[in-house]
Coordinates of C-alpha atoms in Angstrom, one line a residue:
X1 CA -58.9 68.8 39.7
X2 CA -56.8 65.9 41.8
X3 CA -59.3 63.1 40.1
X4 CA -58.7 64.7 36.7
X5 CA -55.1 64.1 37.7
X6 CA -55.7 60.5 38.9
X7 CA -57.7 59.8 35.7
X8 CA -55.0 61.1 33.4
X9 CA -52.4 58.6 35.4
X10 CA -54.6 55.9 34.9
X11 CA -54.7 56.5 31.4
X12 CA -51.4 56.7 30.8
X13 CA -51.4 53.4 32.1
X14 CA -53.7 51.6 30.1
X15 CA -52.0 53.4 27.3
X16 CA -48.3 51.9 28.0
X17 CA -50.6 48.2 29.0
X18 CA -52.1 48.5 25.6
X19 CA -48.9 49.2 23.3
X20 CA -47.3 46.1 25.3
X21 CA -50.3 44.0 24.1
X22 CA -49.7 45.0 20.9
X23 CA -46.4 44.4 20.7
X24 CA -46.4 40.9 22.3
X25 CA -49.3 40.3 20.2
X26 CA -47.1 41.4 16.6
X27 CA -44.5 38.7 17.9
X28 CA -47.1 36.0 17.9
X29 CA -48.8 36.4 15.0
X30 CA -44.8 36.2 13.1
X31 CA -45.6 33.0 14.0
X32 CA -47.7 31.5 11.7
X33 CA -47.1 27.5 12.4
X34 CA -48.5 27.9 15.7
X35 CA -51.8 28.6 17.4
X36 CA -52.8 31.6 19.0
X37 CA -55.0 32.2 22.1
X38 CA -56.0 35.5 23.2
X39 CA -57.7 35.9 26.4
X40 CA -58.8 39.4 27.6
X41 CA -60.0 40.6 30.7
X42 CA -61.3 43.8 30.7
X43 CA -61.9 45.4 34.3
X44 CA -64.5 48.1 34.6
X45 CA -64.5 50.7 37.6
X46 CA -67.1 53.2 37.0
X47 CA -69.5 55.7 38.7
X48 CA -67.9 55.0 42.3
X49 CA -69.7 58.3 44.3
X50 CA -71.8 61.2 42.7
X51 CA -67.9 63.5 42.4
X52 CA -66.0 60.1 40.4
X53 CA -66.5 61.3 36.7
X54 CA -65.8 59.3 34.1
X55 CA -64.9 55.8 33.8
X56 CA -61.2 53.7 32.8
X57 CA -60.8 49.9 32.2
X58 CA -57.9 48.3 32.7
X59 CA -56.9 45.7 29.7
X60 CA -55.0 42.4 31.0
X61 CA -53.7 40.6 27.8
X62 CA -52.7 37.3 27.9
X63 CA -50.9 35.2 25.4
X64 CA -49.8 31.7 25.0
X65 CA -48.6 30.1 21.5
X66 CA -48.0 26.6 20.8
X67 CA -48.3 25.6 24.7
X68 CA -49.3 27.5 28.0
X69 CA -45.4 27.1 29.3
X70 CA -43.9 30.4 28.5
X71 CA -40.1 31.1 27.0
X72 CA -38.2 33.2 28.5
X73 CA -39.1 36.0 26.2
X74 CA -42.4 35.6 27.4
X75 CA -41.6 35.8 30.6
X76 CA -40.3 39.2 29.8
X77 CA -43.4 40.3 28.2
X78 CA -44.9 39.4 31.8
X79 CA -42.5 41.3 33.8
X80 CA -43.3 44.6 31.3
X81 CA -47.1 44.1 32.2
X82 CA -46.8 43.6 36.1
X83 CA -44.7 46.7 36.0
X84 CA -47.2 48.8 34.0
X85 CA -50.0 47.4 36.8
X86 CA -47.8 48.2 39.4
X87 CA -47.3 51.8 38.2
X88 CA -51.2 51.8 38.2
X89 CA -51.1 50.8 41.3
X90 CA -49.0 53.8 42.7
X91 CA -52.1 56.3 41.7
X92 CA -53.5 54.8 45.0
X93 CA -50.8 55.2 47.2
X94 CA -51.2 59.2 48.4
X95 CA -53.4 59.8 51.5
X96 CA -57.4 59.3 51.4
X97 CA -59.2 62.0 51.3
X98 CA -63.2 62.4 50.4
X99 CA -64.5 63.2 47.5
X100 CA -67.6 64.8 47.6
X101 CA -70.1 62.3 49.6
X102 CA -68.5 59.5 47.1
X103 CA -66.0 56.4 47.7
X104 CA -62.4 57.7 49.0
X105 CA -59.3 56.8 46.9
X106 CA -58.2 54.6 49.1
X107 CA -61.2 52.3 48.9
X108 CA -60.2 52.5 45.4
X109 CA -56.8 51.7 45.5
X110 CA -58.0 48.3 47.7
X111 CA -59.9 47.5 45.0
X112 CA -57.4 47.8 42.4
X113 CA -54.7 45.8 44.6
X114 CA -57.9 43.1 44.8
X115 CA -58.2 43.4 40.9
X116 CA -54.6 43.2 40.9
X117 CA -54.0 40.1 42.8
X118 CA -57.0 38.2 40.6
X119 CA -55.2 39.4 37.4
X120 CA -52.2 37.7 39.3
X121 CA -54.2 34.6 39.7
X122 CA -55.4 34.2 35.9
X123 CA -51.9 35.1 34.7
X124 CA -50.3 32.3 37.0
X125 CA -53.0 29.8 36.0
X126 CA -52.4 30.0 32.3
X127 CA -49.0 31.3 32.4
X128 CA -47.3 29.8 35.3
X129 CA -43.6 30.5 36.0
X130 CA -41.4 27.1 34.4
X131 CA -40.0 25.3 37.1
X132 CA -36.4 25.1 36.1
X133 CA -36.7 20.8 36.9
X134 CA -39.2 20.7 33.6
X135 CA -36.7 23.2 31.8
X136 CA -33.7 20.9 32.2
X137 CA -36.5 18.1 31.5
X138 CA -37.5 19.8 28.3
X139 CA -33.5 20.4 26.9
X140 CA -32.7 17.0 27.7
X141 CA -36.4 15.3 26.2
X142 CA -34.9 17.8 23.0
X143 CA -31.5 16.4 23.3
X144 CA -33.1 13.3 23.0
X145 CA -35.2 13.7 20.3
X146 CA -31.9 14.8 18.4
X147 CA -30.1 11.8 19.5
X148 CA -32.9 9.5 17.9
X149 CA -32.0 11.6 14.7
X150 CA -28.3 10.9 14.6
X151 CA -29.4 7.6 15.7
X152 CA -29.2 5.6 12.7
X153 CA -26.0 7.7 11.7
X154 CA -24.1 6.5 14.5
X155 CA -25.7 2.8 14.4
X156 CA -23.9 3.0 10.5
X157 CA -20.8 3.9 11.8
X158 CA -20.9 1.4 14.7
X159 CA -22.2 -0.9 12.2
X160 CA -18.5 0.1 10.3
X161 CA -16.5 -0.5 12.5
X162 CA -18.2 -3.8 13.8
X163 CA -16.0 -5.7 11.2
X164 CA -14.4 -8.5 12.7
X165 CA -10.5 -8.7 13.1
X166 CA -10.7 -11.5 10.7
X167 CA -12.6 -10.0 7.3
X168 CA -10.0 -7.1 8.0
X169 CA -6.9 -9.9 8.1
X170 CA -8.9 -10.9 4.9
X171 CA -9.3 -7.7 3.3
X172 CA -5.6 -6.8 3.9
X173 CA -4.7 -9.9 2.7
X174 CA -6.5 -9.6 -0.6
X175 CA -5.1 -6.2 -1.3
X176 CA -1.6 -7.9 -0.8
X177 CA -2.2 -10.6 -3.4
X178 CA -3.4 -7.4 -5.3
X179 CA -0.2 -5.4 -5.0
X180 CA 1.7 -8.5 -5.7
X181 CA -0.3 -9.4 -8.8
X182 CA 0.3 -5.8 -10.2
X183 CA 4.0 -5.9 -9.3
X184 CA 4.5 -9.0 -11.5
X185 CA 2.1 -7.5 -14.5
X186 CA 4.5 -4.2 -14.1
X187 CA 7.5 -6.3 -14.1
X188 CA 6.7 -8.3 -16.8
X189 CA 5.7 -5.4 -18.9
X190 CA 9.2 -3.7 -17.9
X191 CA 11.0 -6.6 -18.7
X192 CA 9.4 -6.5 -22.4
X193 CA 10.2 -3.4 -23.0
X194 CA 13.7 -3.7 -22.2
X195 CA 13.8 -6.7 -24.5
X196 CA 12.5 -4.8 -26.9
X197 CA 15.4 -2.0 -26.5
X198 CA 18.1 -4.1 -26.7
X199 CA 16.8 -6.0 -29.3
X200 CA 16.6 -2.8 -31.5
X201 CA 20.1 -1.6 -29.5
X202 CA 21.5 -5.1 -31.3
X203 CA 20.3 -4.6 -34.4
X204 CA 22.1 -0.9 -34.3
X205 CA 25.3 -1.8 -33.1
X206 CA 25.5 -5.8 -34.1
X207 CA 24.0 -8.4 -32.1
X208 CA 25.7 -10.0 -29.1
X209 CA 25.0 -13.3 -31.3
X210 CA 27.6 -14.7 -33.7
X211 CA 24.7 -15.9 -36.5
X212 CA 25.8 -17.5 -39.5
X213 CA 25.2 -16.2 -43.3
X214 CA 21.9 -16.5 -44.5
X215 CA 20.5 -17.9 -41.3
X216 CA 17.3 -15.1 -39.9
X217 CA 17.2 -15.1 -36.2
X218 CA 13.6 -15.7 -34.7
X219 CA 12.2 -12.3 -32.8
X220 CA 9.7 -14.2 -31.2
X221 CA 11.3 -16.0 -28.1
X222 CA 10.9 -19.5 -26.7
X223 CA 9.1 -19.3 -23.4
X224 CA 11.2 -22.1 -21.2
X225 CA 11.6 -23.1 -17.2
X226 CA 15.8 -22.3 -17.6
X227 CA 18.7 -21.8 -19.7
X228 CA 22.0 -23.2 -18.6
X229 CA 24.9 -21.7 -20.4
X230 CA 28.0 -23.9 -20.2
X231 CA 31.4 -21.4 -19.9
X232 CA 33.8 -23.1 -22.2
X233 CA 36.8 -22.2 -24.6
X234 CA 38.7 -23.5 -27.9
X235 CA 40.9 -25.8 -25.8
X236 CA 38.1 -27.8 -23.9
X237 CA 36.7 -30.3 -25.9
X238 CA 38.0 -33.0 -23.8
X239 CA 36.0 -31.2 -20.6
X240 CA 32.5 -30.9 -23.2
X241 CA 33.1 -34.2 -24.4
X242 CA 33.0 -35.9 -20.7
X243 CA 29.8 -33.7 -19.6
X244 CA 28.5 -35.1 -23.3
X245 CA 28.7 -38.6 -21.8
X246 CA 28.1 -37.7 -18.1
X247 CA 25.1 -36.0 -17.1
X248 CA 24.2 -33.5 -19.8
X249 CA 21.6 -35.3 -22.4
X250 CA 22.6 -35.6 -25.7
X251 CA 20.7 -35.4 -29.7
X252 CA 17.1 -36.5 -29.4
X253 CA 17.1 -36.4 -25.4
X254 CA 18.4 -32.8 -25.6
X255 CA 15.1 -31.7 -27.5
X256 CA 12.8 -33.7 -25.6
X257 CA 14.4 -32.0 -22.1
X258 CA 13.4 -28.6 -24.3
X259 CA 10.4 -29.4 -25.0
X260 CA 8.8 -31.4 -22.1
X261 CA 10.8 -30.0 -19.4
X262 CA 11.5 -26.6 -20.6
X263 CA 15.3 -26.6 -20.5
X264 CA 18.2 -25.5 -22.3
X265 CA 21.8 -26.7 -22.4
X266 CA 24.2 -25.2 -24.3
X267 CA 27.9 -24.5 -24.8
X268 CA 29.0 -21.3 -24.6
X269 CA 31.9 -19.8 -26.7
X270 CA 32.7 -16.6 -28.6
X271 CA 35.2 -16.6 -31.5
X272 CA 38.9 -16.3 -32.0
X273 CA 41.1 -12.8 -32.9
X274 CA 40.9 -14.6 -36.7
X275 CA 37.0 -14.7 -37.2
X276 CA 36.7 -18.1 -39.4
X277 CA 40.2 -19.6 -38.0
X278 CA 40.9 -23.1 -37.6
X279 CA 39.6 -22.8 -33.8
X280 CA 36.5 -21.0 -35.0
X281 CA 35.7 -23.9 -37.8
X282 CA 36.6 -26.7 -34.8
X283 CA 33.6 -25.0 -33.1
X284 CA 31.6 -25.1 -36.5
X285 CA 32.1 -28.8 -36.9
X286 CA 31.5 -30.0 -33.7
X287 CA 28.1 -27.5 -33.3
X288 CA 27.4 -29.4 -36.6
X289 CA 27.5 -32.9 -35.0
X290 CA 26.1 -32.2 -31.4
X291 CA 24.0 -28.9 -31.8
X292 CA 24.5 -27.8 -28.6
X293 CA 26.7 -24.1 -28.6
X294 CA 25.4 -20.3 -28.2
X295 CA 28.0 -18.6 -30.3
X296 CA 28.5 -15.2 -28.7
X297 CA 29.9 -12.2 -31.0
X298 CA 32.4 -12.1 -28.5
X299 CA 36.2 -12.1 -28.9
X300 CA 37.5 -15.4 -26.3
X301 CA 40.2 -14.5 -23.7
X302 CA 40.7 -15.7 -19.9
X303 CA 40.6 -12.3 -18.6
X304 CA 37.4 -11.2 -20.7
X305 CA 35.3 -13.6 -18.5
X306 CA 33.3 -10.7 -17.1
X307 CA 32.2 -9.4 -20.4
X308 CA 31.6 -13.0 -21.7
X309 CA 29.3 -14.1 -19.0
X310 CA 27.6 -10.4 -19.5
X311 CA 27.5 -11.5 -23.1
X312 CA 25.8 -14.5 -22.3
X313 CA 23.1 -13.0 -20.2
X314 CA 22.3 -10.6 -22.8
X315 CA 21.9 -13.0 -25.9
X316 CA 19.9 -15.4 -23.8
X317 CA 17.7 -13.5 -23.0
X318 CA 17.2 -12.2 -26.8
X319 CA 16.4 -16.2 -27.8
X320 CA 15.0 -17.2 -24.6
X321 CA 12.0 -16.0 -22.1
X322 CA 13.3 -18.3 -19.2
X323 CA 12.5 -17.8 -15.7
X324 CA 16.2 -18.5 -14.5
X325 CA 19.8 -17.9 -16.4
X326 CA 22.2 -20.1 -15.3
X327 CA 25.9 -20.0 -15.4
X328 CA 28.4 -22.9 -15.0
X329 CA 31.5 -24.1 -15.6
X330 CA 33.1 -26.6 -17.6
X331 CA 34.8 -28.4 -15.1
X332 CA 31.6 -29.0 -12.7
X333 CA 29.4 -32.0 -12.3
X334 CA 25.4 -31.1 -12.0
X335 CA 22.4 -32.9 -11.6
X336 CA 19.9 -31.4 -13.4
X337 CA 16.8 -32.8 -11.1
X338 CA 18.0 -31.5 -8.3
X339 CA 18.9 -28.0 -9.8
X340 CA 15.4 -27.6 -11.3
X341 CA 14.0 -28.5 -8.1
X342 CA 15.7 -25.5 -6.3
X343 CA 14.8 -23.1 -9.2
X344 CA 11.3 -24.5 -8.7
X345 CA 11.1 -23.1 -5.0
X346 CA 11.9 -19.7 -6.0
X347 CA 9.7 -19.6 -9.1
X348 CA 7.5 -16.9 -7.6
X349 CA 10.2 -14.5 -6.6
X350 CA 10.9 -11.4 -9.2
X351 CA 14.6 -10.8 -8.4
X352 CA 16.4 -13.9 -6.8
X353 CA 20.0 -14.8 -7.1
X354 CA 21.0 -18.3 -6.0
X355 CA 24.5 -19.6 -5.7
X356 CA 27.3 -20.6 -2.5
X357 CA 27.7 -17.0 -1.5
X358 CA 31.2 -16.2 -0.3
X359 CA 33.1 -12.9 0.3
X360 CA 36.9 -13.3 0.1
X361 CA 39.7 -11.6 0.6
X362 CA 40.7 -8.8 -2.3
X363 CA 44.0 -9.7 -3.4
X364 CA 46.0 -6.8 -3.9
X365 CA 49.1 -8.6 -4.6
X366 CA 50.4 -9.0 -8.9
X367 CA 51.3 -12.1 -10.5
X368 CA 48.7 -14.0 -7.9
X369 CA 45.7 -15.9 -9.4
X370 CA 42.3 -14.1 -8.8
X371 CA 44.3 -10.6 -8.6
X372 CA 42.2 -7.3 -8.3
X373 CA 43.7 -4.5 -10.2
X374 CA 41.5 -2.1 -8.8
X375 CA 41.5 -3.5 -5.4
X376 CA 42.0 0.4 -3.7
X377 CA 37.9 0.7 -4.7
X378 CA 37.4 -2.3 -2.0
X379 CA 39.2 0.0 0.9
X380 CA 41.7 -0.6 2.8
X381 CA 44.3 -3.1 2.5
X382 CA 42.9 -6.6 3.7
X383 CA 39.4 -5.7 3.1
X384 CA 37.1 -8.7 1.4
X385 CA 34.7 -8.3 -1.2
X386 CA 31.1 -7.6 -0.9
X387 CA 29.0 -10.8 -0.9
X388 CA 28.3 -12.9 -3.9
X389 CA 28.0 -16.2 -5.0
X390 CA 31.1 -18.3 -6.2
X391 CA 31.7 -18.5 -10.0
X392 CA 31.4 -21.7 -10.3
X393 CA 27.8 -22.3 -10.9
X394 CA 24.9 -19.6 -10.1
X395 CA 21.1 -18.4 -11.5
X396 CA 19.5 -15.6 -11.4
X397 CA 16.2 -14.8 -12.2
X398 CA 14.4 -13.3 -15.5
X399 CA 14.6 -9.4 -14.0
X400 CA 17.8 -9.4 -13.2
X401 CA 19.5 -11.0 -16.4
X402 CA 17.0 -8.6 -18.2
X403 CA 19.0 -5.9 -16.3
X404 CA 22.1 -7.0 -17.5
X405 CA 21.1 -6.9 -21.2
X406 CA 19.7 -3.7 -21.2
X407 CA 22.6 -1.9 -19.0
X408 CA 25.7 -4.1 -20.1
X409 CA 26.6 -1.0 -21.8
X410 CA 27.6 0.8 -18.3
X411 CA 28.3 -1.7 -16.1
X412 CA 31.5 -2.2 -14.4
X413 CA 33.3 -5.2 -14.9
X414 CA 36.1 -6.3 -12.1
X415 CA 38.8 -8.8 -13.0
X416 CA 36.9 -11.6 -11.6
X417 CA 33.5 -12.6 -13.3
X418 CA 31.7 -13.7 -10.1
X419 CA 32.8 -10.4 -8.4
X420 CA 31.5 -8.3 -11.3
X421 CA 27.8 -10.4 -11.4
X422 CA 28.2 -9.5 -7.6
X423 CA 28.8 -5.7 -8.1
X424 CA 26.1 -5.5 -10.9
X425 CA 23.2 -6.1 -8.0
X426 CA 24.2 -3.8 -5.4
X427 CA 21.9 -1.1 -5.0
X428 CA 19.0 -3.3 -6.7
X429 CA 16.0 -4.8 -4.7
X430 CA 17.6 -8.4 -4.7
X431 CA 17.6 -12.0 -2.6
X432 CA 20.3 -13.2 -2.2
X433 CA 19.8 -17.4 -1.8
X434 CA 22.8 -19.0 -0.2
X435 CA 22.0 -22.9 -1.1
X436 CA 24.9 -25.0 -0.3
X437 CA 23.7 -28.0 -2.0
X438 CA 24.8 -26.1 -5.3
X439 CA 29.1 -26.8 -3.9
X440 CA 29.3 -30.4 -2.4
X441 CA 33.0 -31.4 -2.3
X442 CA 34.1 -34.3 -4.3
X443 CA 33.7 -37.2 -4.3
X444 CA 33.5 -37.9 -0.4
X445 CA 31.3 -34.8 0.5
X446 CA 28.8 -35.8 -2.6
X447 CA 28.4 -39.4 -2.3
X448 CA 27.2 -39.6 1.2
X449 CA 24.4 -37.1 0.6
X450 CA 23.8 -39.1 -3.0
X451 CA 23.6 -41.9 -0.8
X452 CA 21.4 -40.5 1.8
X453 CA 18.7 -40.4 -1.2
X454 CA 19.4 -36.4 -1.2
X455 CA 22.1 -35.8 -3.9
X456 CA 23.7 -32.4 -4.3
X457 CA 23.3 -29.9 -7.6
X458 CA 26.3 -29.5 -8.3
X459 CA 30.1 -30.7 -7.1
X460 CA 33.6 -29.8 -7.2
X461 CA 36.6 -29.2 -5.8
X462 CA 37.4 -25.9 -3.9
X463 CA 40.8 -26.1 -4.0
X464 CA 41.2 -26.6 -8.4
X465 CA 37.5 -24.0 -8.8
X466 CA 36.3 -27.5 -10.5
X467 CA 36.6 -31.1 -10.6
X468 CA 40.6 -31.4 -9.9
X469 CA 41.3 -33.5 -13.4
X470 CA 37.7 -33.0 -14.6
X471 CA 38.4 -35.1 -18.2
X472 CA 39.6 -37.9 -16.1
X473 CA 37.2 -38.1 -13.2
X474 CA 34.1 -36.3 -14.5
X475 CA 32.7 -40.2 -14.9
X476 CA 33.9 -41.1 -11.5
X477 CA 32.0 -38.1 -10.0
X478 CA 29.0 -39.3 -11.7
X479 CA 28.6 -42.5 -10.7
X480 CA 29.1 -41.8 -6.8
X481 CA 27.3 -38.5 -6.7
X482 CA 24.9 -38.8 -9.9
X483 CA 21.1 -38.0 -9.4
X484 CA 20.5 -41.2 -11.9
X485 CA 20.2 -40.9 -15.4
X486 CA 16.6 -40.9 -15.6
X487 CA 15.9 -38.7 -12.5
X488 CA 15.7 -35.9 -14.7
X489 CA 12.6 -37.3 -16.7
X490 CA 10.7 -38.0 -13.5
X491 CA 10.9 -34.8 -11.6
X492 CA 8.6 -32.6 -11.6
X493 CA 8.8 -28.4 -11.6

């Protein structure tokens, strides 16, 4: 009865040992990339003494896939195996006794611990317990072996950023000329399409220029380097006469300067309160024999200068794509080389304005020349103006004169002309260029720098806003501070 006992133990053994092995051996065969081994060792203990009925066999299973060191799961499956042999193991443990004449359980129970221990061996030989070194060893061979991948993904971006300072000085410096190239296409296109709306503006409300019957106005305009507009009134002819015979060119010389040099000289001038007076015919006869005026459709008054000069700005640039607008007056001696040669070095520049800039005082005071009516706007009594370039002679550049034209109709205008140009560019993306050479005092001031072999733009006096007694001394002036007369014809722009 006590060996039916021990056999039923034993079984119940084998039993568990088995549904182990058949569990461990379901999660190998899931794998089907990898190879299988399947080593078996079956143990039989049989026929020990004439009372020992029966027989039982113990199953050892062993598995090892891909490679004979284990995962840890597999050294789980281990663990449940040693434990079910261990429970075998505890059949032997009560006190020997005899059964019969045949072998005593505890001889038995040595022999299974023997069996035990050489199961041990076999498991240990082809499943031996990792040795944590070769664990660490085998993460970081794998770590490796995933570095290798990302390999040439990280060599890219090293090769990326590898660019030397100087293609990236190059690159930036080609997306510069690239923003500056599409800046000037945008301006340009801008600047044709505000043209283009104050050209239809003028045809709806009357053009700015004073055209005479049956004479057609070219649309398209004459592309030029500048356009100098001459300020001048009914009662100057004495002051256009001695520019006529001082440095402006006159007949055939003016329309070879237009069209090998690119530059246009005229006399500005609206009409009278009497359209087709006797001041407006003067003008007619004389435009006859010298060709040289831009009649404005503008009514003449000393205290309209601001909304002549914005006049002038707007129909020069309806008959003229020039790259600089010039205005001057009729009492101021210029050298044409000279001025084109400082025009020249700020060719490239979108929105320049060049002049003597100055910022006086606003003079608050009535019956005073260069009086401010609305001087309160500048602040506080004794306050100067903002800064601007003297009214005497100035350019600005194609943008901003186009800006006039197309906004004349809401700009301010101030009392004083130079003042209002000044106000018109606040708030606008301009350069102010303050070039001295464009005021040289007369004749002292001029003549030494003529002299030198570096002759000023443009002279006067400061103290008459002109040449003092320009009629009588505009030919003085000219010979002491002149450029030469064929200076003009030999510079280049």
């Amino acid at each position: 009865m006590q060996l039916r006992k021990h056999e039923q133990k034993w079984a119940m053994g084998t039993t568990i040992i088995r549904k182990s092995a058949v569990r461990t051996r379901e999660k190998g065969r899931d794998r089907s990339s990898e190879l299988e081994y399947n080593y078996k060792l079956p143990i039989s203990l049989a026929n020990f003494g004439r009372g020992w009925r029966g027989h039982f066999q113990f199953y050892f299973h062993f598995w090892t896939i891909g490679s004979f060191r284990p995962s840890v799961k597999k050294l789980c499956v281990k663990k449940k195996l040693v434990g079910c042999l261990l429970m075998g193991l505890m059949l032997g443990t009560r006190p020997p006794h005899k059964v019969g004449t045949g072998v005593s359980t505890r001889l038995v129970s040595v022999f299974c611990i023997a069996s035990f221990c050489l199961g041990v061996l076999v498991v240990n030989r082809f499943w031996g317990i990792p040795d944590p070194v070769k664990i660490d060893e085998e993460a970081s061979s794998g770590g490796k072996h995933q570095s290798s991948e990302l390999q040439p993904v990280v060599k890219c971006e090293k090769k990326e950023n590898s660019v030397e300072a100087g293609d990236i000085l190059s690159q930036i410096s080609q997306t510069h000329d690239v923003i500056i190239s599409l800046d000037k296409t945008i301006s340009s296109l801008e600047m044709q399409l505000a043209v283009a709306r104050a050209a239809k503006a003028d045809s709806e409300e009357g053009s700015p220029v004073d055209t005479k019957p049956g004479t057609e106005q070219s649309t398209k305009r004459q592309k030029v380097f500048f356009v100098m507009g001459i300020i001048t009134a009914f009662s100057s002819r004495k002051r256009r006469d001695s520019i006529r015979e001082t440095w402006m060119p006159q007949g055939e010389d003016l329309r070879k300067l237009e069209k090998e040099k690119g530059i246009i000289i005229r006399f500005v001038i609206g009409h009278s309160a009497t359209p087709g007076g006797v001041l407006d015919r003067a003008i007619d006869a004389e435009d006859e024999q010298h060709k040289d005026f831009l009649r404005l459709n503008h009514v003449e008054g000393y205290h309209e200068l601001s909304s002549k000069t914005q006049i002038y700005f707007s129909t020069a640039t309806s008959k003229w794509d020039a790259d600089f607008y010039i205005k001057v007056d009729d009492d101021v001696h210029v050298n044409l080389g000279m001025v084109g040669s400082i025009l020249a070095r700020h060719r490239s520049k979108p929105r320049v304005y060049i002049g003597c800039m100055k910022s006086g005082p606003v003079l608050a005071q009535k019956g005073v020349k260069y009086h401010e009516p609305e001087y309160w706007k500048f602040g506080e009594e004794g306050n100067k103006y903002f800064r601007h370039a003297t009214g005497q002679i100035y350019a600005i550049s194609k943008n901003l004169a186009t800006y006039i034209s197309v906004n004349r109709h809401i700009l301010h205008r101030y009392a004083n002309e130079d003042v209002s140009l000044g106000s018109w560019f606040i708030g606008l993306d301009v350069e102010h260029i303050d070039d001295r050479s464009l005021c040289c005092g007369t004749p002292a001031d001029c003549e030494w720098k003529a002299q030198a072999g570096n002759p000023c733009a443009a002279s006067f006096d400061w103290s008459c806003s002109g040449i003092c007694k320009s009629v009588e001394r505009m030919e003085e002036v000219h010979q002491r501070c002149g450029e030469g007369n064929g200076a003009i014809w030999h510079t280049s722009f």
